[in-house]
Coordinates of C-alpha atoms in Angstrom, one line a residue:
X1 CA 46.2 21.2 176.5
X2 CA 45.7 23.9 173.9
X3 CA 48.8 24.4 171.7
X4 CA 48.2 27.0 169.0
X5 CA 45.5 29.1 170.7
X6 CA 47.0 32.2 169.2
X7 CA 45.7 31.0 165.8
X8 CA 42.1 31.8 166.7
X9 CA 42.5 35.0 164.7
X10 CA 43.8 34.1 161.2
X11 CA 45.6 37.4 161.2
X12 CA 49.0 36.8 159.7
X13 CA 51.5 35.9 162.3
X14 CA 53.0 33.8 159.5
X15 CA 52.2 36.1 156.6
X16 CA 53.9 39.1 158.3
X17 CA 56.9 37.6 160.2
X18 CA 56.9 33.8 160.4
X19 CA 57.0 33.0 156.7
X20 CA 59.7 35.7 156.1
X21 CA 62.1 33.4 157.9
X22 CA 61.4 30.8 155.2
X23 CA 60.8 32.9 152.1
X24 CA 63.0 36.0 152.7
X25 CA 59.9 38.3 152.3
X26 CA 56.3 38.2 151.4
X27 CA 54.7 34.9 150.5
X28 CA 54.1 34.0 146.9
X29 CA 50.7 34.4 145.3
X30 CA 49.0 31.2 144.4
X31 CA 49.7 30.2 140.8
X32 CA 48.2 27.7 138.4
X33 CA 44.7 27.3 137.0
X34 CA 41.6 27.1 139.1
X35 CA 41.1 23.4 138.5
X36 CA 44.4 22.6 140.1
X37 CA 43.7 24.9 143.0
X38 CA 40.3 23.2 143.5
X39 CA 42.1 19.8 143.7
X40 CA 44.4 21.1 146.4
X41 CA 41.5 22.7 148.2
X42 CA 39.6 19.5 148.2
X43 CA 42.5 17.7 149.9
X44 CA 42.8 20.4 152.5
X45 CA 39.0 20.2 153.2
X46 CA 39.6 16.7 154.5
X47 CA 43.1 17.2 156.0
X48 CA 41.8 20.0 158.3
X49 CA 39.9 17.4 160.3
X50 CA 43.2 16.2 161.9
X51 CA 43.2 16.2 165.7
X52 CA 45.1 18.8 167.8
X53 CA 45.2 19.6 171.5
X54 CA 41.9 21.1 172.6
X55 CA 41.0 21.6 168.9
X56 CA 43.5 24.4 168.7
X57 CA 44.5 23.7 165.0
X58 CA 48.0 25.2 165.3
X59 CA 48.4 25.6 161.5
X60 CA 47.6 27.6 158.4
X61 CA 47.9 26.5 154.8
X62 CA 49.3 28.1 151.6
X63 CA 48.5 26.6 148.2
X64 CA 50.9 26.7 145.3
X65 CA 48.9 25.4 142.4
X66 CA 49.2 23.1 140.6
X67 CA 50.8 20.7 143.1
X68 CA 52.3 22.4 146.2
X69 CA 50.9 22.8 149.7
X70 CA 52.7 24.5 152.6
X71 CA 51.7 23.9 156.2
X72 CA 52.7 26.8 158.4
X73 CA 52.5 25.8 162.1
X74 CA 53.6 27.2 165.4
X75 CA 54.1 25.6 168.8
X76 CA 53.2 27.2 172.1
X77 CA 55.9 25.7 174.3
X78 CA 56.6 29.0 176.1
X79 CA 52.9 29.6 176.9
X80 CA 51.3 26.1 177.3
X81 CA 53.0 23.8 179.8
X82 CA 51.5 20.7 178.1
X83 CA 53.3 21.5 174.9
X84 CA 56.7 20.3 176.3
X85 CA 59.4 21.5 173.9
X86 CA 56.7 21.8 171.3
X87 CA 56.2 18.1 171.2
X88 CA 52.4 18.2 171.4
X89 CA 52.2 20.6 168.4
X90 CA 54.6 18.4 166.4
X91 CA 52.4 15.4 167.1
X92 CA 49.4 17.4 165.8
X93 CA 51.3 18.4 162.6
X94 CA 52.3 14.8 162.1
X95 CA 48.7 13.7 162.4
X96 CA 47.8 16.4 159.9
X97 CA 50.4 15.2 157.4
X98 CA 49.1 11.6 157.7
X99 CA 45.5 12.8 157.2
X100 CA 46.6 14.8 154.1
X101 CA 48.4 11.6 152.8
X102 CA 45.2 9.5 153.3
X103 CA 43.0 12.1 151.6
X104 CA 45.4 12.3 148.6
X105 CA 45.7 8.5 148.3
X106 CA 41.8 8.3 148.2
X107 CA 41.8 10.5 145.1
X108 CA 44.7 8.7 143.3
X109 CA 47.4 11.1 144.4
X110 CA 50.3 11.0 146.8
X111 CA 51.3 13.7 149.3
X112 CA 55.0 13.7 149.8
X113 CA 56.9 15.9 152.3
X114 CA 59.7 17.7 150.5
X115 CA 61.2 20.0 153.2
X116 CA 60.7 20.6 156.9
X117 CA 62.1 23.9 158.2
X118 CA 62.0 25.3 161.7
X119 CA 62.7 28.8 162.9
X120 CA 62.2 29.2 166.6
X121 CA 58.7 28.2 167.3
X122 CA 57.6 28.4 163.7
X123 CA 57.5 25.3 161.4
X124 CA 57.1 25.2 157.6
X125 CA 56.4 21.9 155.9
X126 CA 56.4 21.9 152.1
X127 CA 54.5 19.0 150.5
X128 CA 54.1 18.0 146.9
X129 CA 51.0 16.4 145.4
X130 CA 51.5 14.0 142.5
X131 CA 49.6 11.2 140.8
X132 CA 50.1 7.7 142.0
X133 CA 49.1 4.1 141.2
X134 CA 49.2 3.0 144.8
X135 CA 45.8 1.9 146.1
X136 CA 43.8 4.0 148.5
X137 CA 44.2 3.4 152.3
X138 CA 40.8 2.5 153.7
X139 CA 41.5 4.5 156.8
X140 CA 40.6 7.7 154.9
X141 CA 36.9 6.8 155.3
X142 CA 37.1 7.5 159.0
X143 CA 38.7 11.0 158.8
X144 CA 35.6 13.1 159.4
X145 CA 34.0 10.8 161.9
X146 CA 37.0 10.4 164.2
X147 CA 36.1 11.9 167.6
X148 CA 37.0 12.0 171.3
X149 CA 34.8 10.2 173.8
X150 CA 35.2 11.4 177.4
X151 CA 32.4 9.5 179.2
X152 CA 32.1 6.0 180.6
X153 CA 32.1 3.1 178.1
X154 CA 31.5 -0.6 178.2
X155 CA 34.0 -2.4 180.6
X156 CA 34.3 -5.3 178.2
X157 CA 38.0 -5.6 177.4
X158 CA 39.2 -4.8 173.9
X159 CA 39.3 -8.2 172.2
X160 CA 42.5 -9.9 171.1
X161 CA 41.4 -9.8 167.5
X162 CA 40.6 -6.0 167.7
X163 CA 43.9 -5.3 169.4
X164 CA 45.7 -7.1 166.6
X165 CA 43.8 -5.1 164.0
X166 CA 44.7 -1.9 165.8
X167 CA 48.4 -2.9 165.9
X168 CA 48.4 -3.7 162.2
X169 CA 47.4 -0.2 161.4
X170 CA 50.6 1.2 162.9
X171 CA 53.7 2.0 160.9
X172 CA 56.6 -0.5 161.2
X173 CA 58.3 -0.5 164.6
X174 CA 55.5 1.1 166.6
X175 CA 53.7 -1.1 169.2
X176 CA 51.0 -0.9 171.8
X177 CA 51.1 -1.9 175.5
X178 CA 47.7 -2.6 176.9
X179 CA 46.1 -2.6 180.4
X180 CA 42.8 -4.4 180.1
X181 CA 41.1 -6.0 183.1
X182 CA 39.5 -4.4 186.2
X183 CA 42.8 -4.7 188.2
X184 CA 44.9 -3.2 185.4
X185 CA 42.4 -0.5 184.7
X186 CA 42.2 0.2 188.4
X187 CA 46.0 0.9 188.5
X188 CA 45.7 3.3 185.5
X189 CA 42.7 4.9 187.2
X190 CA 44.8 5.7 190.2
X191 CA 47.5 7.1 188.0
X192 CA 45.0 9.3 186.1
X193 CA 43.4 10.4 189.4
X194 CA 46.9 11.6 190.6
X195 CA 47.5 13.2 187.2
X196 CA 44.3 15.1 187.4
X197 CA 45.3 16.4 190.8
X198 CA 48.4 17.9 189.2
X199 CA 46.5 19.5 186.3
X200 CA 43.8 21.1 188.5
X201 CA 46.1 22.5 191.1
X202 CA 48.8 24.0 188.9
X203 CA 48.3 27.7 188.4
X204 CA 50.2 27.8 185.1
X205 CA 47.7 25.3 183.7
X206 CA 44.7 27.5 184.5
X207 CA 44.7 29.7 181.4
X208 CA 44.8 26.5 179.2
X209 CA 41.8 25.0 180.9
X210 CA 39.9 28.3 181.0
X211 CA 40.3 28.9 177.3
X212 CA 39.7 25.3 176.1
X213 CA 35.9 25.1 176.6
X214 CA 33.1 26.7 174.7
X215 CA 30.3 27.0 177.2
X216 CA 26.7 26.2 176.2
X217 CA 27.7 24.5 173.0
X218 CA 27.4 21.0 171.5
X219 CA 29.8 21.8 168.7
X220 CA 32.8 24.1 168.6
X221 CA 35.0 25.0 165.7
X222 CA 38.0 26.1 167.8
X223 CA 37.6 24.6 171.3
X224 CA 35.9 21.7 173.2
X225 CA 32.1 22.2 173.4
X226 CA 30.9 22.0 177.0
X227 CA 28.6 19.2 176.2
X228 CA 31.6 17.0 175.1
X229 CA 33.6 17.6 178.3
X230 CA 32.2 14.6 180.1
X231 CA 30.7 16.2 183.3
X232 CA 27.0 16.3 184.4
X233 CA 25.1 19.6 184.5
X234 CA 26.0 20.3 188.2
X235 CA 29.7 19.7 187.5
X236 CA 29.7 21.9 184.4
X237 CA 27.9 24.7 186.3
X238 CA 30.5 24.5 189.1
X239 CA 33.4 24.4 186.6
X240 CA 32.0 27.4 184.7
X241 CA 31.8 29.4 187.8
X242 CA 35.2 28.5 189.0
X243 CA 36.9 29.0 185.7
X244 CA 36.3 32.8 185.8
X245 CA 39.5 33.2 187.9
X246 CA 42.3 31.2 189.4
X247 CA 41.4 32.6 192.8
X248 CA 38.0 30.8 192.7
X249 CA 39.7 27.6 191.6
X250 CA 42.3 27.9 194.3
X251 CA 39.7 28.5 197.0
X252 CA 37.6 25.6 195.9
X253 CA 40.7 23.3 195.9
X254 CA 41.9 24.4 199.3
X255 CA 38.7 24.5 201.3
X256 CA 36.0 22.6 199.5
X257 CA 37.7 19.6 197.8
X258 CA 37.2 21.3 194.5
X259 CA 39.2 18.8 192.5
X260 CA 37.2 15.8 193.7
X261 CA 34.1 16.1 191.4
X262 CA 36.0 16.7 188.1
X263 CA 38.6 14.0 189.0
X264 CA 35.7 11.6 189.7
X265 CA 33.7 12.4 186.5
X266 CA 36.5 13.1 184.1
X267 CA 39.2 10.7 185.2
X268 CA 38.3 7.9 187.7
X269 CA 35.0 6.7 186.3
X270 CA 36.0 6.8 182.6
X271 CA 39.3 5.1 183.5
X272 CA 37.5 2.2 185.1
X273 CA 34.7 2.0 182.6
X274 CA 36.4 1.4 179.3
X275 CA 37.8 -1.5 177.3
X276 CA 41.4 -0.8 178.1
X277 CA 44.2 1.7 178.3
X278 CA 47.1 1.8 175.9
X279 CA 50.6 3.2 175.7
X280 CA 51.9 3.8 172.2
X281 CA 55.6 3.2 171.7
X282 CA 57.8 4.5 168.9
X283 CA 60.7 2.3 167.5
X284 CA 63.1 4.5 169.5
X285 CA 63.0 7.5 171.7
X286 CA 61.8 10.5 169.5
X287 CA 64.6 13.1 169.2
X288 CA 64.3 14.9 165.9
X289 CA 61.4 16.9 164.3
X290 CA 60.9 14.0 161.8
X291 CA 60.7 11.6 164.8
X292 CA 57.9 13.6 166.3
X293 CA 56.0 14.1 163.0
X294 CA 56.2 10.3 162.4
X295 CA 54.8 9.7 165.9
X296 CA 51.9 12.0 165.2
X297 CA 51.2 10.0 162.0
X298 CA 51.1 6.8 164.0
X299 CA 48.7 8.3 166.5
X300 CA 46.4 9.4 163.8
X301 CA 46.5 5.9 162.1
X302 CA 45.7 4.3 165.5
X303 CA 42.8 6.7 166.1
X304 CA 41.4 6.3 162.6
X305 CA 41.5 2.5 162.9
X306 CA 39.6 2.6 166.1
X307 CA 37.0 4.9 164.5
X308 CA 36.7 2.6 161.5
X309 CA 36.0 -0.3 163.9
X310 CA 33.5 1.7 166.0
X311 CA 35.8 1.7 169.0
X312 CA 35.7 4.9 171.1
X313 CA 38.9 6.7 171.9
X314 CA 40.2 9.3 174.4
X315 CA 43.7 10.6 174.7
X316 CA 45.5 10.8 178.0
X317 CA 48.7 12.5 177.0
X318 CA 49.6 14.6 180.0
X319 CA 51.1 11.8 182.2
X320 CA 53.8 11.5 179.5
X321 CA 54.4 15.2 179.6
X322 CA 54.7 15.3 183.4
X323 CA 57.1 12.4 183.3
X324 CA 59.3 14.2 180.8
X325 CA 59.4 17.3 183.0
X326 CA 60.4 15.3 186.0
X327 CA 62.9 13.1 184.1
X328 CA 64.7 16.3 182.7
X329 CA 64.4 18.2 186.0
X330 CA 62.6 21.1 184.3
X331 CA 60.1 22.8 186.7
X332 CA 56.7 23.4 185.0
X333 CA 55.3 25.3 188.0
X334 CA 56.2 27.7 190.7
X335 CA 54.0 25.8 193.1
X336 CA 55.7 23.2 195.2
X337 CA 52.8 20.8 195.8
X338 CA 52.0 19.9 192.1
X339 CA 55.7 19.5 191.4
X340 CA 56.1 17.0 194.3
X341 CA 52.9 15.2 193.0
X342 CA 54.5 15.1 189.5
X343 CA 57.6 13.4 190.9
X344 CA 55.4 10.8 192.5
X345 CA 53.4 10.4 189.4
X346 CA 56.6 9.8 187.3
X347 CA 57.7 7.1 189.7
X348 CA 54.2 5.5 189.5
X349 CA 54.4 5.5 185.7
X350 CA 57.9 4.0 185.7
X351 CA 56.8 1.2 188.1
X352 CA 53.8 0.5 185.8
X353 CA 55.6 0.4 182.4
X354 CA 59.3 0.3 183.2
X355 CA 62.1 2.9 183.0
X356 CA 63.5 1.4 179.8
X357 CA 60.1 1.6 178.0
X358 CA 59.0 5.1 178.8
X359 CA 61.5 7.0 176.7
X360 CA 59.8 5.4 173.6
X361 CA 56.3 6.4 174.8
X362 CA 54.7 8.9 172.4
X363 CA 51.0 8.7 173.4
X364 CA 48.6 7.3 175.9
X365 CA 44.9 6.9 176.1
X366 CA 41.9 4.6 176.5
X367 CA 39.5 2.8 174.2
X368 CA 36.2 1.1 174.6
X369 CA 33.0 -0.2 173.0
X370 CA 30.1 2.2 173.0
X371 CA 28.0 4.7 171.1
X372 CA 29.7 7.7 169.6
X373 CA 29.5 11.0 171.6
X374 CA 26.6 13.3 170.9
X375 CA 28.7 16.4 171.1
X376 CA 32.1 17.1 169.4
X377 CA 34.6 19.6 168.2
X378 CA 34.4 20.6 164.5
X379 CA 36.9 22.8 162.7
X380 CA 37.6 26.2 161.3
X381 CA 36.3 26.5 157.8
X382 CA 39.0 26.1 155.2
X383 CA 38.7 29.7 154.1
X384 CA 39.8 30.8 157.6
X385 CA 42.9 28.5 157.4
X386 CA 44.2 29.6 154.0
X387 CA 46.8 32.4 153.8
X388 CA 48.2 34.1 150.7

């Protein structure tokens, strides 16, 4: 998924129109001395490493020295089918806020959210930075090295002690449900195989997939580098050729089993070869903006704890998204076949985790023991993320 792709050009969607909804006109110029501005800039240098769907980074920052930071974000619910009601973008902003808090605590400061305002698809979060005597949170040390691993990992199950440590990193009320052994991983592998079949045959998803990859790269500051996708050279070459148009993808899918190779390499094999799959549950079903932001903070804490322990991590968020579409009766595609598949997937997910559990589900993924990936997404330079 790629919420926020419109942010690739730092042109001022927010500075022209979006922020006017919050400020009643042009944004304020940064005030305060240079030393205070440098302190805020140092925090944002670390906070910008927060995760977002397909590395889209759906935010910009405005500094108000000596102690204020505004996060200006936008969801893409109308353009990106995986950003269901803007939920994926809100999770990303929540992860960003948690990263900012961790970075601040590491420098003897506290980052407190003062106001959260939403106007349509635009979000403005005002934070205040202030001194604190609270100790630093050791998770801050993993901010820059947290990555996504999309290839096969050790099939050794995540140990009980490691699962306990991961759970202890979560905020109060959040919990993890695990699927660990070969049999349990096999059931999740079947679920993800079906899920991939929906993603790859839904025409409305094609622009998201097409724009998410930077071909011929091992690092990408605004997308996923091709070397980090998780496919072998033949698979990547075929994918690159097909992604030039939906017509090519559709022909491959219809007549040449075009979904089989990516589903095998990107979904089935990684799902079987890992230490376990997890479902992250919130204390209650997320409803408000604050609920979703808090859930994003929980996701980031889990991910950072895994990184701190040397455990590799890969999100698998889209099954939750498809379940929400089916549960609400909202069609995400004009095509009949992927919609019917989504209905079967939702039933499979309910059988696996329970109808009473799934409303609390906010994230899903896999973890495993193994070496870090050799390719990764990086980030836009901070200078490209700051607005006046």
